[in-house]
Coordinates of C-alpha atoms in Angstrom, one line a residue:
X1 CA 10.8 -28.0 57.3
X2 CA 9.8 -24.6 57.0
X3 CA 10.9 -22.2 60.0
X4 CA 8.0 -20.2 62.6
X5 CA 8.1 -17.0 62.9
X6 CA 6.2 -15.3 65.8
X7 CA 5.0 -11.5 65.8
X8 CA 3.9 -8.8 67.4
X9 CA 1.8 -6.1 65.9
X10 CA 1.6 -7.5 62.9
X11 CA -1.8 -5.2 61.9
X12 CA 0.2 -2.3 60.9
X13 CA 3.9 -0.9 59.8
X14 CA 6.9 -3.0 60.6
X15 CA 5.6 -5.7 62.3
X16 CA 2.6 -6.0 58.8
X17 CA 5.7 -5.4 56.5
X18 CA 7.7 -8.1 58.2
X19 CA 5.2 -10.6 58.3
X20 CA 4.7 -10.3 54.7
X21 CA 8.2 -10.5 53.5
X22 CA 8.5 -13.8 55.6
X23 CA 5.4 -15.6 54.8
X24 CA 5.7 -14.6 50.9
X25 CA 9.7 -16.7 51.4
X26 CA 8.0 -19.8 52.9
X27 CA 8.3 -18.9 56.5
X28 CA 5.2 -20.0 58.9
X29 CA 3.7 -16.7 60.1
X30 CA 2.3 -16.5 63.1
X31 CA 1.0 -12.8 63.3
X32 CA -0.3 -11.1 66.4
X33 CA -2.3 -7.9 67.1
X34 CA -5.0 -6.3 68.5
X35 CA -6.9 -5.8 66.0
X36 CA -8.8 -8.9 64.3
X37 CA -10.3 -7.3 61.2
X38 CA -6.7 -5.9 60.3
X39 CA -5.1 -9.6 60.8
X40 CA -8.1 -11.0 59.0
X41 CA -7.1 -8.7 55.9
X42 CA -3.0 -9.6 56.1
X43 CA -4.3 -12.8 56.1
X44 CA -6.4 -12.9 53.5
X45 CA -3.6 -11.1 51.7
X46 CA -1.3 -14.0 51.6
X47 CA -4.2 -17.1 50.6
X48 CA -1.2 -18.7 49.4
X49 CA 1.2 -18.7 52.1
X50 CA 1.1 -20.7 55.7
X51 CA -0.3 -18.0 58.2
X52 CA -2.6 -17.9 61.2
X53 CA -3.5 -15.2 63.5
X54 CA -3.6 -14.5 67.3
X55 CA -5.5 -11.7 68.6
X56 CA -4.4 -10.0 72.0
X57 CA -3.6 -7.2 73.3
X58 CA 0.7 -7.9 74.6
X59 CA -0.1 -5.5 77.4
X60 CA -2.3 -7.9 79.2
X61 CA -0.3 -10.3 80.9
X62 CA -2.7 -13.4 81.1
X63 CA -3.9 -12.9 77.0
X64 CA -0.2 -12.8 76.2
X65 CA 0.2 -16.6 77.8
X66 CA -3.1 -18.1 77.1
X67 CA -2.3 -17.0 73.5
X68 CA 0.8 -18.9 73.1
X69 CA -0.1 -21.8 74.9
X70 CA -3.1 -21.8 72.5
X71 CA -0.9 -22.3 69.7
X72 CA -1.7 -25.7 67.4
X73 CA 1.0 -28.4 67.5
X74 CA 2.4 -27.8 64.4
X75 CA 2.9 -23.6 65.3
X76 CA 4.3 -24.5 68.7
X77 CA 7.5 -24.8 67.6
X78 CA 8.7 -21.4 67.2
X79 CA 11.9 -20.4 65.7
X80 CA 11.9 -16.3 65.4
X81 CA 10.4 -14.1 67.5
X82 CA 10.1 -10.4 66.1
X83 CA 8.7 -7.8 69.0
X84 CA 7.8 -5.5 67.6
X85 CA 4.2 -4.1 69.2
X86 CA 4.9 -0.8 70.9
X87 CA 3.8 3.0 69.8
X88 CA 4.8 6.9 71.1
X89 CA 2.0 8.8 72.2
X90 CA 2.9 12.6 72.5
X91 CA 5.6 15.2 72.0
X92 CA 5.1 17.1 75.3
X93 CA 7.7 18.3 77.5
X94 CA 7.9 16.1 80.3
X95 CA 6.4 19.2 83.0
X96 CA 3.3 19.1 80.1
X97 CA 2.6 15.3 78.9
X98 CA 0.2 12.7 79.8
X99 CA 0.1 10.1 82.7
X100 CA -1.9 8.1 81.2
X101 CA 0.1 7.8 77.7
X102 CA 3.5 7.5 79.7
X103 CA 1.7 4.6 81.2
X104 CA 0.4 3.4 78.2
X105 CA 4.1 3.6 76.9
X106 CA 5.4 1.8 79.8
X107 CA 2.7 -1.1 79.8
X108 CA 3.2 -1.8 75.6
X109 CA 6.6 -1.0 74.7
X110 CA 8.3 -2.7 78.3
X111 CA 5.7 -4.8 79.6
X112 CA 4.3 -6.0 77.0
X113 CA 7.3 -7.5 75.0
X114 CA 8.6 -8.9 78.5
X115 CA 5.5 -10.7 78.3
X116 CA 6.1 -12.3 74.7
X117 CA 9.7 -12.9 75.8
X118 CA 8.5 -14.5 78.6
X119 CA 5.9 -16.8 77.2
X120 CA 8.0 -17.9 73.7
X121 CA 11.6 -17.7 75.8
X122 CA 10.8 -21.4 77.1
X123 CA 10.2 -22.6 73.8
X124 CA 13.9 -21.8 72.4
X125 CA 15.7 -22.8 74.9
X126 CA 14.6 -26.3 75.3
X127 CA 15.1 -26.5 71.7
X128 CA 18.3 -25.5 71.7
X129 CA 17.8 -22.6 69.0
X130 CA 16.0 -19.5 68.4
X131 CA 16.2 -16.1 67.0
X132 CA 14.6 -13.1 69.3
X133 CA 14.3 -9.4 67.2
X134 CA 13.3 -6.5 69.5
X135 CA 12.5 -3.0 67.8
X136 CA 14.2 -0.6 69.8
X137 CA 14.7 2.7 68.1
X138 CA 17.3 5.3 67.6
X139 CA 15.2 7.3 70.9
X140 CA 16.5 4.9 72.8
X141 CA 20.3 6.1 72.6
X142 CA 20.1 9.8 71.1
X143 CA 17.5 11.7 73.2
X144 CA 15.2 14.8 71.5
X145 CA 12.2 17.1 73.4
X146 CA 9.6 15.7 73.8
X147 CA 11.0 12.2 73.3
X148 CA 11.4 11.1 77.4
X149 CA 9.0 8.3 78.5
X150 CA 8.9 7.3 74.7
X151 CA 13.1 7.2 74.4
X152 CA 13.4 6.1 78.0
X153 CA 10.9 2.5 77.2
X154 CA 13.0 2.3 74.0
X155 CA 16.5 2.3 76.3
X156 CA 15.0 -0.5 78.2
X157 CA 14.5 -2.2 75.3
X158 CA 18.1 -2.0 74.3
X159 CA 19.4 -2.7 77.8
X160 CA 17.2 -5.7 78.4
X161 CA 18.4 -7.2 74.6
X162 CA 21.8 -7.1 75.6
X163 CA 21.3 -8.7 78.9
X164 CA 19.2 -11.2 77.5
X165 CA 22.1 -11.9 75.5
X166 CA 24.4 -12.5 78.0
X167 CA 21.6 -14.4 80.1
X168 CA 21.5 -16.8 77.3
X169 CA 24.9 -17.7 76.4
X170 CA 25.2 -21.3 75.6
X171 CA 21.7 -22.0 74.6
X172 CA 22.1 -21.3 70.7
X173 CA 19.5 -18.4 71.3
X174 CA 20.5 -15.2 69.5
X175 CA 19.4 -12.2 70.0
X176 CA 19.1 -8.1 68.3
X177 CA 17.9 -4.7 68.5
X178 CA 16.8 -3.0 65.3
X179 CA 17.1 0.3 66.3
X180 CA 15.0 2.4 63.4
X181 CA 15.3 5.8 63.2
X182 CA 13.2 8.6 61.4
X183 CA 10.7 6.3 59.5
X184 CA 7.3 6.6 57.6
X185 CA 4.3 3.9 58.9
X186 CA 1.5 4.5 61.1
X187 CA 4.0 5.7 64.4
X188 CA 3.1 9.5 64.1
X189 CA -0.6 9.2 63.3
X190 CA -0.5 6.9 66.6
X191 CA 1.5 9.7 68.6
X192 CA -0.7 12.6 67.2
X193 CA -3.9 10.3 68.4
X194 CA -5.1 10.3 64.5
X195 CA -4.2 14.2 63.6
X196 CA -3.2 12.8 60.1
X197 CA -2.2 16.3 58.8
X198 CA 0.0 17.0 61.7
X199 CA 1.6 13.4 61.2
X200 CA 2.3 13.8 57.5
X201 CA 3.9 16.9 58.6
X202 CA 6.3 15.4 59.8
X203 CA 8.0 13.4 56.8
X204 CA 7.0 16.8 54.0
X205 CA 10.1 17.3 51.9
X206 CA 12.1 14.2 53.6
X207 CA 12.8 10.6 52.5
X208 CA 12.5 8.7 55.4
X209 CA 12.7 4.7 55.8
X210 CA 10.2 2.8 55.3
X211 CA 8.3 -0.3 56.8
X212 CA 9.9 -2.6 54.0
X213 CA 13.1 -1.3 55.2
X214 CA 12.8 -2.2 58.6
X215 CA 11.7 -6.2 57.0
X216 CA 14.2 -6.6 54.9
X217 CA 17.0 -6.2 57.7
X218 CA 15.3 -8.7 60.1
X219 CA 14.6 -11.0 57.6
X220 CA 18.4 -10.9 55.9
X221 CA 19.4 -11.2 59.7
X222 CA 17.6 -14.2 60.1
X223 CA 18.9 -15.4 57.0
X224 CA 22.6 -15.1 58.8
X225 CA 24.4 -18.3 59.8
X226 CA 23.4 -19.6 63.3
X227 CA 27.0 -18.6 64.4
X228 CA 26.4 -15.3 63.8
X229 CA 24.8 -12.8 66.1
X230 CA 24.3 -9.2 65.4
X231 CA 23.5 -7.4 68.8
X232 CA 22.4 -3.9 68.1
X233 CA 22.1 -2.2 64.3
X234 CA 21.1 1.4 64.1
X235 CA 19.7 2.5 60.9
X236 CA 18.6 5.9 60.0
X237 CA 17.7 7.3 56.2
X238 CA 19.9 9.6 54.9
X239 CA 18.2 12.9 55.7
X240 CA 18.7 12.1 59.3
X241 CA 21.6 12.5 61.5
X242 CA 22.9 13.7 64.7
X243 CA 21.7 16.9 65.9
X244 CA 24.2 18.3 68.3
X245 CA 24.0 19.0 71.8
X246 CA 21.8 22.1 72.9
X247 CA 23.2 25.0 74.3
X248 CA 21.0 27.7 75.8
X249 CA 21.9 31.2 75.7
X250 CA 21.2 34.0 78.2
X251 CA 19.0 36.5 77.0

């Protein structure tokens, strides 16, 4: 019997990619997302593979569990969960940035997949089994300006996967952070609020990961023994490393 995989903004980049890679190996795909016409188009991408759509927004509490629970019989079984909806806005210093996006931040990249968690965590437990994939992100250990609410949400995201881990010993539920770092999908025209020439600026001259990169480790994860668990896995392209620490000078 083919396995269920749940996830979370599924319209666009990693969470589009990942859904793809699973349905097209004979997964069920459940793929979530704000945005209907964009889950109506994956979907009509893959007329050959087992997929249906749920749209909500995973910052509203009550759509997050009334979208679950509105799950067909034969979905409600799910085996792998992938949160993955989330999104930077800005590159302010912290004295300069927006309110409103750190809330935004807050309420999508923390709130939000507590929510999922929350609503699917049930499910595997009861069963016995389960597979739980939260995209963290390099921000969330190695800090850079303009990255604090934005790296501080993605820290949480780490914290709480390792915790979760812990909570769950004994329950056959397995849990990892994929921790991307610099990577080329729709995350900087999001964080530039749709200034596509200052987002494309930021990948000229590099090679940066991509969104199938991102799928193909979840998915050869998930393809791991049940014995095996894989907390935390960092991955950054090659034109990326560590920076350094900052040292300021006096003039």
């Amino acid at each position: 019997m083919a396995k269920i995989v749940f996830i979370t903004g599924a319209t666009s980049g990693f969470g589009e990619a990942t859904a793809i890679k699973f349905a097209k190996a004979g997964y069920k795909v459940i793929a979530t997302g704000r945005r209907q016409e964009r889950l109506d188009a994956l979907k009509a991408q893959l007329p050959k593979c087992d997929i249906v759509t749920l749209c909500f927004d995973v910052s509203k509490k009550e759509e997050v569990f009334n979208a679950v629970a509105s799950l067909p019989e034969a979905y409600q079984a799910i085996d792998i969960l992938v949160n993955n909806a989330g999104l930077a806005l800005g590159l302010e210093h912290a004295n300069e940035a927006s309110l409103d996006d750190w809330e935004r931040m807050i309420d999508t990249n923390i709130k939000g997949l507590l929510y999922v968690t929350k609503a699917v965590l049930p499910i595997m437990v009861k069963r016995k089994t389960g597979y739980i994939f939260n995209l963290g992100s390099t921000a969330g250990s190695w800090p850079y300006e303009g990255g604090n609410v934005y790296g501080a949400t993605k820290a949480f995201v780490k914290q709480f996967s390792l915790n979760l881990r812990t909570d769950l010993k004994g329950t056959h539920v397995r849990v990892t952070n994929i921790e991307p770092g610099f990577s080329l999908t729709e995350f900087s025209d999001v964080r530039f609020k749709g200034d596509t020439q200052k987002a494309a600026s930021v990948y000229k001259d590099t090679t940066p990961l991509s969104k199938e990169d991102i799928a193909n480790t979840i998915f050869s994860l998930a393809e791991l023994p049940e014995h095996v668990n894989v907390n935390r896995i960092e991955i950054m392209p090659t034109v990326q490393s560590y920076a350094g620490l900052s040292v300021e000078r006096n003039n």
